[in-house]
mmCIF file of C-alpha atoms in Angstrom:
data_model
loop_
_atom_site.group_PDB
_atom_site.id
_atom_site.type_symbol
_atom_site.label_atom_id
_atom_site.label_comp_id
_atom_site.label_asym_id
_atom_site.label_seq_id
_atom_site.Cartn_x
_atom_site.Cartn_y
_atom_site.Cartn_z
ATOM 1 C CA UNK L 1 -133.123 48.577 -26.003
ATOM 2 C CA UNK L 2 -135.740 45.957 -26.865
ATOM 3 C CA UNK L 3 -139.078 45.633 -25.104
ATOM 4 C CA UNK L 4 -137.882 42.563 -23.227
ATOM 5 C CA UNK L 5 -134.754 44.278 -21.954
ATOM 6 C CA UNK L 6 -136.743 47.318 -20.867
ATOM 7 C CA UNK L 7 -139.266 45.098 -19.067
ATOM 8 C CA UNK L 8 -136.432 43.308 -17.243
ATOM 9 C CA UNK L 9 -134.830 46.610 -16.237
ATOM 10 C CA UNK L 10 -138.062 48.049 -14.819
ATOM 11 C CA UNK L 11 -138.964 44.730 -13.160
ATOM 12 C CA UNK L 12 -135.582 44.584 -11.454
ATOM 13 C CA UNK L 13 -136.117 48.128 -10.213
ATOM 14 C CA UNK L 14 -139.579 47.129 -9.025
ATOM 15 C CA UNK L 15 -138.118 44.253 -6.997
ATOM 16 C CA UNK L 16 -135.671 46.617 -5.312
ATOM 17 C CA UNK L 17 -138.405 49.097 -4.450
ATOM 18 C CA UNK L 18 -140.860 46.609 -2.960
ATOM 19 C CA UNK L 19 -138.197 44.826 -0.932
ATOM 20 C CA UNK L 20 -136.568 48.149 0.077
ATOM 21 C CA UNK L 21 -138.309 48.795 3.426
ATOM 22 C CA UNK L 22 -137.076 45.488 4.909
ATOM 23 C CA UNK L 23 -133.565 45.827 3.501
ATOM 24 C CA UNK L 24 -133.350 49.470 4.590
ATOM 25 C CA UNK L 25 -134.024 48.406 8.155
ATOM 26 C CA UNK L 26 -131.456 45.599 7.902
ATOM 27 C CA UNK L 27 -128.824 48.239 7.039
ATOM 28 C CA UNK L 28 -129.855 50.354 10.019
ATOM 29 C CA UNK L 29 -129.695 47.291 12.281
ATOM 30 C CA UNK L 30 -126.242 46.484 10.964
ATOM 31 C CA UNK L 31 -125.127 49.959 12.038
ATOM 32 C CA UNK L 32 -126.789 49.757 15.432
ATOM 33 C CA UNK L 33 -125.330 46.328 16.160
ATOM 34 C CA UNK L 34 -121.920 47.487 14.995
ATOM 35 C CA UNK L 35 -121.766 44.899 12.208
ATOM 36 C CA UNK L 36 -120.631 47.174 9.406
ATOM 37 C CA UNK L 37 -118.147 49.110 11.548
ATOM 38 C CA UNK L 38 -116.720 45.829 12.901
ATOM 39 C CA UNK L 39 -116.248 44.418 9.402
ATOM 40 C CA UNK L 40 -114.591 47.705 8.422
ATOM 41 C CA UNK L 41 -112.135 47.326 11.316
ATOM 42 C CA UNK L 42 -111.655 43.619 10.658
ATOM 43 C CA UNK L 43 -111.949 42.891 6.892
ATOM 44 C CA UNK L 44 -112.484 39.192 6.326
ATOM 45 C CA UNK L 45 -114.070 38.679 9.752
ATOM 46 C CA UNK L 46 -115.610 35.209 10.042
ATOM 47 C CA UNK L 47 -119.181 34.478 11.040
ATOM 48 C CA UNK L 48 -118.046 33.291 14.438
ATOM 49 C CA UNK L 49 -116.016 36.420 15.038
ATOM 50 C CA UNK L 50 -119.035 38.469 14.131
ATOM 51 C CA UNK L 51 -121.283 36.430 16.406
ATOM 52 C CA UNK L 52 -119.000 36.909 19.397
ATOM 53 C CA UNK L 53 -118.834 40.662 18.736
ATOM 54 C CA UNK L 54 -122.506 41.273 18.055
ATOM 55 C CA UNK L 55 -123.868 38.927 20.733
ATOM 56 C CA UNK L 56 -127.030 37.696 19.008
ATOM 57 C CA UNK L 57 -127.938 34.082 18.392
ATOM 58 C CA UNK L 58 -126.394 32.509 15.273
ATOM 59 C CA UNK L 59 -129.635 32.043 13.354
ATOM 60 C CA UNK L 60 -130.589 35.706 13.737
ATOM 61 C CA UNK L 61 -127.134 36.821 12.637
ATOM 62 C CA UNK L 62 -127.306 34.465 9.661
ATOM 63 C CA UNK L 63 -130.562 36.132 8.582
ATOM 64 C CA UNK L 64 -129.074 39.615 8.965
ATOM 65 C CA UNK L 65 -125.940 38.778 7.001
ATOM 66 C CA UNK L 66 -128.001 37.259 4.184
ATOM 67 C CA UNK L 67 -129.900 40.567 3.953
ATOM 68 C CA UNK L 68 -126.683 42.591 3.923
ATOM 69 C CA UNK L 69 -125.100 40.415 1.262
ATOM 70 C CA UNK L 70 -128.284 40.686 -0.805
ATOM 71 C CA UNK L 71 -127.932 44.473 -0.758
ATOM 72 C CA UNK L 72 -124.299 44.050 -1.956
ATOM 73 C CA UNK L 73 -123.130 46.366 0.816
ATOM 74 C CA UNK L 74 -121.381 43.329 2.284
ATOM 75 C CA UNK L 75 -119.736 40.476 0.421
ATOM 76 C CA UNK L 76 -119.039 36.994 1.731
ATOM 77 C CA UNK L 77 -115.595 36.088 0.535
ATOM 78 C CA UNK L 78 -113.333 33.104 1.389
ATOM 79 C CA UNK L 79 -115.306 32.315 4.534
ATOM 80 C CA UNK L 80 -115.321 35.877 5.790
ATOM 81 C CA UNK L 81 -117.097 39.174 5.238
ATOM 82 C CA UNK L 82 -115.890 42.414 3.689
ATOM 83 C CA UNK L 83 -117.680 45.709 3.205
ATOM 84 C CA UNK L 84 -118.250 47.109 -0.240
ATOM 85 C CA UNK L 85 -116.640 50.414 -1.188
ATOM 86 C CA UNK L 86 -120.043 52.080 -0.895
ATOM 87 C CA UNK L 87 -120.445 50.873 2.713
ATOM 88 C CA UNK L 88 -116.948 52.039 3.573
ATOM 89 C CA UNK L 89 -117.297 55.474 2.022
ATOM 90 C CA UNK L 90 -120.887 56.270 3.038
ATOM 91 C CA UNK L 91 -121.846 54.234 6.120
ATOM 92 C CA UNK L 92 -118.834 53.632 8.339
ATOM 93 C CA UNK L 93 -116.859 56.780 7.496
ATOM 94 C CA UNK L 94 -116.090 59.441 10.097
ATOM 95 C CA UNK L 95 -116.437 62.134 7.436
ATOM 96 C CA UNK L 96 -119.239 64.633 8.075
ATOM 97 C CA UNK L 97 -120.980 63.672 4.853
ATOM 98 C CA UNK L 98 -121.447 60.050 5.913
ATOM 99 C CA UNK L 99 -125.010 58.695 5.540
ATOM 100 C CA UNK L 100 -125.271 56.992 8.968
ATOM 101 C CA UNK L 101 -127.014 59.814 10.848
ATOM 102 C CA UNK L 102 -129.147 60.660 7.844
ATOM 103 C CA UNK L 103 -130.473 57.115 7.586
ATOM 104 C CA UNK L 104 -131.086 56.935 11.324
ATOM 105 C CA UNK L 105 -133.061 60.154 11.014
ATOM 106 C CA UNK L 106 -135.052 58.861 8.077
ATOM 107 C CA UNK L 107 -136.069 55.828 10.124
ATOM 108 C CA UNK L 108 -136.992 57.952 13.148
ATOM 109 C CA UNK L 109 -138.766 60.898 11.524
ATOM 110 C CA UNK L 110 -139.675 59.983 7.983
ATOM 111 C CA UNK L 111 -140.466 56.355 7.307
ATOM 112 C CA UNK L 112 -142.992 55.885 10.171
ATOM 113 C CA UNK L 113 -145.126 58.489 8.366
ATOM 114 C CA UNK L 114 -145.376 56.829 4.971
ATOM 115 C CA UNK L 115 -148.114 54.276 5.881
ATOM 116 C CA UNK L 116 -150.332 57.373 6.166
ATOM 117 C CA UNK L 117 -149.629 58.447 2.569
ATOM 118 C CA UNK L 118 -152.972 57.311 1.084
ATOM 119 C CA UNK L 119 -154.814 59.208 3.817
ATOM 120 C CA UNK L 120 -152.660 62.316 3.304
ATOM 121 C CA UNK L 121 -153.280 62.391 -0.441
ATOM 122 C CA UNK L 122 -157.016 61.726 -0.109
ATOM 123 C CA UNK L 123 -157.623 64.263 2.645
ATOM 124 C CA UNK L 124 -155.075 66.825 1.479
ATOM 125 C CA UNK L 125 -153.579 67.117 4.968
ATOM 126 C CA UNK L 126 -150.714 65.664 6.987
ATOM 127 C CA UNK L 127 -152.831 65.297 10.144
ATOM 128 C CA UNK L 128 -152.657 61.502 10.360
ATOM 129 C CA UNK L 129 -148.860 61.324 10.441
ATOM 130 C CA UNK L 130 -148.550 64.452 12.609
ATOM 131 C CA UNK L 131 -150.632 62.734 15.316
ATOM 132 C CA UNK L 132 -147.456 60.945 16.411
ATOM 133 C CA UNK L 133 -146.135 64.313 17.651
ATOM 134 C CA UNK L 134 -148.377 65.674 20.427
ATOM 135 C CA UNK L 135 -147.209 69.326 20.471
ATOM 136 C CA UNK L 136 -149.414 71.933 18.671
ATOM 137 C CA UNK L 137 -148.739 73.057 15.150
ATOM 138 C CA UNK L 138 -149.548 72.282 11.529
ATOM 139 C CA UNK L 139 -146.074 71.150 10.512
ATOM 140 C CA UNK L 140 -143.490 68.720 11.845
ATOM 141 C CA UNK L 141 -141.206 71.687 12.512
ATOM 142 C CA UNK L 142 -143.792 73.394 14.699
ATOM 143 C CA UNK L 143 -144.326 70.251 16.734
ATOM 144 C CA UNK L 144 -140.609 69.624 17.266
ATOM 145 C CA UNK L 145 -139.999 73.222 18.366
ATOM 146 C CA UNK L 146 -140.690 72.720 22.062
ATOM 147 C CA UNK L 147 -138.546 69.613 22.315
ATOM 148 C CA UNK L 148 -134.846 70.538 22.204
ATOM 149 C CA UNK L 149 -133.765 66.887 21.959
ATOM 150 C CA UNK L 150 -135.997 66.331 18.942
ATOM 151 C CA UNK L 151 -134.825 69.552 17.289
ATOM 152 C CA UNK L 152 -131.207 68.459 17.757
ATOM 153 C CA UNK L 153 -131.881 64.912 16.538
ATOM 154 C CA UNK L 154 -133.737 66.115 13.428
ATOM 155 C CA UNK L 155 -131.009 68.555 12.418
ATOM 156 C CA UNK L 156 -128.309 66.022 13.214
ATOM 157 C CA UNK L 157 -130.008 63.763 10.691
ATOM 158 C CA UNK L 158 -130.140 66.322 7.878
ATOM 159 C CA UNK L 159 -126.769 67.929 8.551
ATOM 160 C CA UNK L 160 -124.636 65.141 6.997
ATOM 161 C CA UNK L 161 -126.736 65.129 3.816
ATOM 162 C CA UNK L 162 -126.136 68.884 3.559
ATOM 163 C CA UNK L 163 -122.379 68.232 3.439
ATOM 164 C CA UNK L 164 -122.922 66.113 0.325
ATOM 165 C CA UNK L 165 -124.462 68.831 -1.776
ATOM 166 C CA UNK L 166 -123.408 72.132 -0.188
ATOM 167 C CA UNK L 167 -120.233 72.392 -2.289
ATOM 168 C CA UNK L 168 -122.261 72.898 -5.490
ATOM 169 C CA UNK L 169 -123.891 75.917 -3.894
ATOM 170 C CA UNK L 170 -120.682 77.274 -2.414
ATOM 171 C CA UNK L 171 -118.875 76.880 -5.736
ATOM 172 C CA UNK L 172 -121.295 79.293 -7.445
ATOM 173 C CA UNK L 173 -119.487 82.480 -8.500
ATOM 174 C CA UNK L 174 -122.552 84.679 -8.006
ATOM 175 C CA UNK L 175 -123.057 83.593 -4.432
ATOM 176 C CA UNK L 176 -119.366 84.117 -3.733
ATOM 177 C CA UNK L 177 -119.786 87.827 -4.436
ATOM 178 C CA UNK L 178 -122.293 88.289 -1.617
ATOM 179 C CA UNK L 179 -120.943 90.045 1.469
ATOM 180 C CA UNK L 180 -123.977 89.986 3.721
ATOM 181 C CA UNK L 181 -126.188 86.919 3.258
ATOM 182 C CA UNK L 182 -129.538 86.215 4.883
ATOM 183 C CA UNK L 183 -130.085 82.440 5.089
ATOM 184 C CA UNK L 184 -133.849 81.915 5.348
ATOM 185 C CA UNK L 185 -134.607 78.611 7.067
ATOM 186 C CA UNK L 186 -130.877 78.151 7.632
ATOM 187 C CA UNK L 187 -131.346 75.385 10.170
ATOM 188 C CA UNK L 188 -128.357 74.308 12.245
ATOM 189 C CA UNK L 189 -125.996 76.567 10.298
ATOM 190 C CA UNK L 190 -124.125 73.881 8.335
ATOM 191 C CA UNK L 191 -124.331 75.888 5.100
ATOM 192 C CA UNK L 192 -123.640 79.219 6.778
ATOM 193 C CA UNK L 193 -120.529 77.878 8.511
ATOM 194 C CA UNK L 194 -119.180 76.487 5.268
ATOM 195 C CA UNK L 195 -119.909 79.751 3.450
ATOM 196 C CA UNK L 196 -118.084 82.080 5.891
ATOM 197 C CA UNK L 197 -115.108 79.712 6.156
ATOM 198 C CA UNK L 198 -114.724 79.775 2.368
ATOM 199 C CA UNK L 199 -115.483 83.472 1.965
ATOM 200 C CA UNK L 200 -113.722 85.309 4.753
ATOM 201 C CA UNK L 201 -115.213 88.682 3.663
ATOM 202 C CA UNK L 202 -118.769 87.500 4.283
ATOM 203 C CA UNK L 203 -121.249 87.260 7.140
ATOM 204 C CA UNK L 204 -124.366 85.110 7.252
ATOM 205 C CA UNK L 205 -127.507 85.620 9.352
ATOM 206 C CA UNK L 206 -129.755 82.610 9.859
ATOM 207 C CA UNK L 207 -133.469 83.495 9.880
ATOM 208 C CA UNK L 208 -135.338 80.589 11.410
ATOM 209 C CA UNK L 209 -137.612 79.527 14.268
ATOM 210 C CA UNK L 210 -136.342 80.496 17.768
ATOM 211 C CA UNK L 211 -135.808 76.842 18.739
ATOM 212 C CA UNK L 212 -133.739 76.219 15.604
ATOM 213 C CA UNK L 213 -131.724 79.407 16.128
ATOM 214 C CA UNK L 214 -130.893 78.318 19.671
ATOM 215 C CA UNK L 215 -129.741 74.962 18.345
ATOM 216 C CA UNK L 216 -127.603 76.662 15.727
ATOM 217 C CA UNK L 217 -126.055 79.049 18.260
ATOM 218 C CA UNK L 218 -125.159 76.170 20.571
ATOM 219 C CA UNK L 219 -123.246 74.452 17.757
ATOM 220 C CA UNK L 220 -121.286 77.344 16.301
ATOM 221 C CA UNK L 221 -117.509 76.742 16.190
ATOM 222 C CA UNK L 222 -115.391 79.480 17.717
ATOM 223 C CA UNK L 223 -113.836 80.445 14.387
ATOM 224 C CA UNK L 224 -117.150 81.610 12.910
ATOM 225 C CA UNK L 225 -118.698 83.319 15.884
ATOM 226 C CA UNK L 226 -119.433 86.915 15.007
ATOM 227 C CA UNK L 227 -119.744 86.072 11.342
ATOM 228 C CA UNK L 228 -122.607 83.552 11.598
ATOM 229 C CA UNK L 229 -125.487 85.268 13.374
ATOM 230 C CA UNK L 230 -129.115 84.340 14.031
ATOM 231 C CA UNK L 231 -132.383 86.227 13.609
ATOM 232 C CA UNK L 232 -135.142 84.257 15.395
ATOM 233 C CA UNK L 233 -138.631 84.709 14.067
ATOM 234 C CA UNK L 234 -141.459 83.506 11.882
ATOM 235 C CA UNK L 235 -140.553 83.748 8.215
ATOM 236 C CA UNK L 236 -144.184 84.156 7.246
ATOM 237 C CA UNK L 237 -145.403 86.506 9.942
ATOM 238 C CA UNK L 238 -142.320 88.684 10.454
ATOM 239 C CA UNK L 239 -140.749 91.144 8.073
ATOM 240 C CA UNK L 240 -137.425 90.099 6.579
ATOM 241 C CA UNK L 241 -134.558 92.066 8.068
ATOM 242 C CA UNK L 242 -132.834 94.538 5.722
ATOM 243 C CA UNK L 243 -129.191 95.339 5.099
ATOM 244 C CA UNK L 244 -128.335 92.244 3.037
ATOM 245 C CA UNK L 245 -127.135 92.051 -0.550
ATOM 246 C CA UNK L 246 -128.223 88.431 -0.959
ATOM 247 C CA UNK L 247 -130.988 86.227 0.399
ATOM 248 C CA UNK L 248 -130.635 82.451 0.279
ATOM 249 C CA UNK L 249 -133.443 79.928 0.451
ATOM 250 C CA UNK L 250 -131.689 76.587 0.769
ATOM 251 C CA UNK L 251 -134.098 73.664 1.078
ATOM 252 C CA UNK L 252 -136.841 75.911 2.459
ATOM 253 C CA UNK L 253 -138.852 76.683 -0.677
ATOM 254 C CA UNK L 254 -139.458 73.005 -1.386
ATOM 255 C CA UNK L 255 -141.309 72.716 1.951
ATOM 256 C CA UNK L 256 -144.170 75.020 1.030
ATOM 257 C CA UNK L 257 -146.938 75.516 -1.523
ATOM 258 C CA UNK L 258 -146.519 77.799 -4.538
ATOM 259 C CA UNK L 259 -148.715 80.420 -2.849
ATOM 260 C CA UNK L 260 -146.596 80.412 0.272
ATOM 261 C CA UNK L 261 -143.393 80.538 -1.758
ATOM 262 C CA UNK L 262 -144.528 83.565 -3.703
ATOM 263 C CA UNK L 263 -145.356 85.274 -0.404
ATOM 264 C CA UNK L 264 -141.848 84.547 0.882
ATOM 265 C CA UNK L 265 -140.228 85.769 -2.332
ATOM 266 C CA UNK L 266 -142.236 88.949 -2.269
ATOM 267 C CA UNK L 267 -140.949 89.675 1.234
ATOM 268 C CA UNK L 268 -137.404 88.846 0.211
ATOM 269 C CA UNK L 269 -137.603 91.106 -2.843
ATOM 270 C CA UNK L 270 -138.899 93.982 -0.680
ATOM 271 C CA UNK L 271 -136.061 93.577 1.837
ATOM 272 C CA UNK L 272 -133.252 93.706 -0.753
ATOM 273 C CA UNK L 273 -131.674 96.790 -2.266
ATOM 274 C CA UNK L 274 -131.685 97.251 -6.050
ATOM 275 C CA UNK L 275 -129.230 94.746 -7.522
ATOM 276 C CA UNK L 276 -129.585 92.399 -4.572
ATOM 277 C CA UNK L 277 -129.922 88.718 -5.446
ATOM 278 C CA UNK L 278 -132.247 85.946 -4.396
ATOM 279 C CA UNK L 279 -130.754 82.452 -4.444
ATOM 280 C CA UNK L 280 -133.029 79.388 -4.445
ATOM 281 C CA UNK L 281 -131.116 76.149 -3.850
ATOM 282 C CA UNK L 282 -133.240 73.023 -3.682
ATOM 283 C CA UNK L 283 -133.649 69.463 -4.663
ATOM 284 C CA UNK L 284 -135.459 69.727 -8.003
ATOM 285 C CA UNK L 285 -137.375 67.350 -10.196
ATOM 286 C CA UNK L 286 -136.580 67.781 -13.891
ATOM 287 C CA UNK L 287 -138.905 70.066 -15.864
ATOM 288 C CA UNK L 288 -140.675 67.045 -17.371
ATOM 289 C CA UNK L 289 -141.258 65.593 -13.880
ATOM 290 C CA UNK L 290 -140.473 62.140 -15.251
ATOM 291 C CA UNK L 291 -137.614 61.036 -12.984
ATOM 292 C CA UNK L 292 -135.714 61.713 -9.769
ATOM 293 C CA UNK L 293 -135.789 59.193 -6.917
ATOM 294 C CA UNK L 294 -134.541 61.641 -4.285
ATOM 295 C CA UNK L 295 -136.969 64.328 -5.442
ATOM 296 C CA UNK L 296 -139.864 61.857 -5.361
ATOM 297 C CA UNK L 297 -139.046 60.620 -1.857
ATOM 298 C CA UNK L 298 -138.709 64.171 -0.510
ATOM 299 C CA UNK L 299 -141.978 65.296 -2.148
ATOM 300 C CA UNK L 300 -143.853 62.395 -0.565
ATOM 301 C CA UNK L 301 -142.341 63.095 2.879
ATOM 302 C CA UNK L 302 -143.260 66.768 2.730
ATOM 303 C CA UNK L 303 -146.887 65.984 1.949
ATOM 304 C CA UNK L 304 -147.397 63.053 4.314
ATOM 305 C CA UNK L 305 -145.734 64.659 7.339
ATOM 306 C CA UNK L 306 -143.408 67.650 7.203
ATOM 307 C CA UNK L 307 -145.698 70.431 5.995
ATOM 308 C CA UNK L 308 -148.617 68.814 4.207
ATOM 309 C CA UNK L 309 -147.592 70.662 1.032
ATOM 310 C CA UNK L 310 -144.597 71.431 -1.175
ATOM 311 C CA UNK L 311 -142.444 69.230 -3.403
ATOM 312 C CA UNK L 312 -139.127 69.150 -5.149
ATOM 313 C CA UNK L 313 -140.338 71.683 -7.695
ATOM 314 C CA UNK L 314 -138.686 71.814 -11.119
ATOM 315 C CA UNK L 315 -136.503 74.845 -11.853
ATOM 316 C CA UNK L 316 -139.090 76.356 -14.180
ATOM 317 C CA UNK L 317 -141.444 76.852 -11.232
ATOM 318 C CA UNK L 318 -138.852 78.860 -9.324
ATOM 319 C CA UNK L 319 -138.053 80.912 -12.429
ATOM 320 C CA UNK L 320 -141.734 81.737 -12.820
ATOM 321 C CA UNK L 321 -142.107 82.826 -9.147
ATOM 322 C CA UNK L 322 -139.017 85.010 -9.231
ATOM 323 C CA UNK L 323 -140.213 86.690 -12.388
ATOM 324 C CA UNK L 324 -143.678 87.167 -10.852
ATOM 325 C CA UNK L 325 -142.328 89.059 -7.825
ATOM 326 C CA UNK L 326 -140.301 91.416 -10.071
ATOM 327 C CA UNK L 327 -136.860 89.865 -10.459
ATOM 328 C CA UNK L 328 -134.879 90.299 -13.661
ATOM 329 C CA UNK L 329 -132.070 88.230 -15.181
ATOM 330 C CA UNK L 330 -133.578 85.042 -13.763
ATOM 331 C CA UNK L 331 -131.405 82.035 -14.506
ATOM 332 C CA UNK L 332 -130.935 78.433 -13.417
ATOM 333 C CA UNK L 333 -127.887 76.279 -12.723
ATOM 334 C CA UNK L 334 -129.071 72.679 -13.220
ATOM 335 C CA UNK L 335 -127.497 69.237 -13.155
ATOM 336 C CA UNK L 336 -126.026 69.748 -9.695
ATOM 337 C CA UNK L 337 -125.303 66.808 -7.341
ATOM 338 C CA UNK L 338 -128.121 64.847 -5.751
ATOM 339 C CA UNK L 339 -130.786 66.262 -8.075
ATOM 340 C CA UNK L 340 -130.183 69.891 -7.072
ATOM 341 C CA UNK L 341 -130.564 73.153 -8.941
ATOM 342 C CA UNK L 342 -129.773 76.773 -8.088
ATOM 343 C CA UNK L 343 -132.078 79.463 -9.426
ATOM 344 C CA UNK L 344 -131.021 83.115 -9.129
ATOM 345 C CA UNK L 345 -132.943 86.342 -9.602
ATOM 346 C CA UNK L 346 -131.821 89.988 -9.352
ATOM 347 C CA UNK L 347 -133.937 92.782 -7.889
ATOM 348 C CA UNK L 348 -134.593 95.402 -10.517
#
């Protein structure tokens, strides 16, 4: 590719990035005003039909539809509007992996924090963005803990995204052999539920904050009760429970610093019997840290708000930490969907 073509490619990407915040909010508005769902139910709907349904003045709807067409999520065709295949499959779908709730959660919990990014990087703390949440604590998770509605809303927003990438974890043959799994930072139980439904021999215990465990317990389907359990506690202050042949950290290691992660892995290693396995499943930057849009966004969010530390570490970091705490046969499964990798270590 010539220099001119490369310039044009990067410049086009630049235009998308800098216009992204406005267009992102246009997509959210189209969901809240029932524009995209209406067009899904009525392909080819005219502007006037949309106006009557949405109930906003024509000029404002004209502006919104221009934005949606500019994103290519909607196309104006023969005097009417139709959704793109992407909009149909990811925004107006009833499937659990639809992006609607995830995007609503990003707008509520994540994107208000990003104007504080310069301050967060300069000061090395997430205090400026955390100020929007009055409860005590050094992380977003601490400050949500005493607000059941916020806990539920936050996990509702990350649950659908989990459905998109959980299959790559559940397809792993090594994890399938585990009979008793401890899911550290297991959240609302989305992964645990999928695991025990696929592997009927297995049980999963979610080790998470008391408020999160209560939320998980309230949402357990009848068919998994007794096989998905909870262990409320503080993963840093409390000992890990024993009696498990596998310990899973799914999207919990990326939240913390290397020092904190080594501490957690040391405790996990101690709790396992010889031959027990540690599974680290996270969004991962490539080892050269030269790409990865999802990994970059997540890393920024963690540092500006969620924990004030952490990132989408490359697999080599996890391999190093597992080796450091004493694991043998450390190996990585890379190239998994949505920039994920699974790193596995065996207790010697």
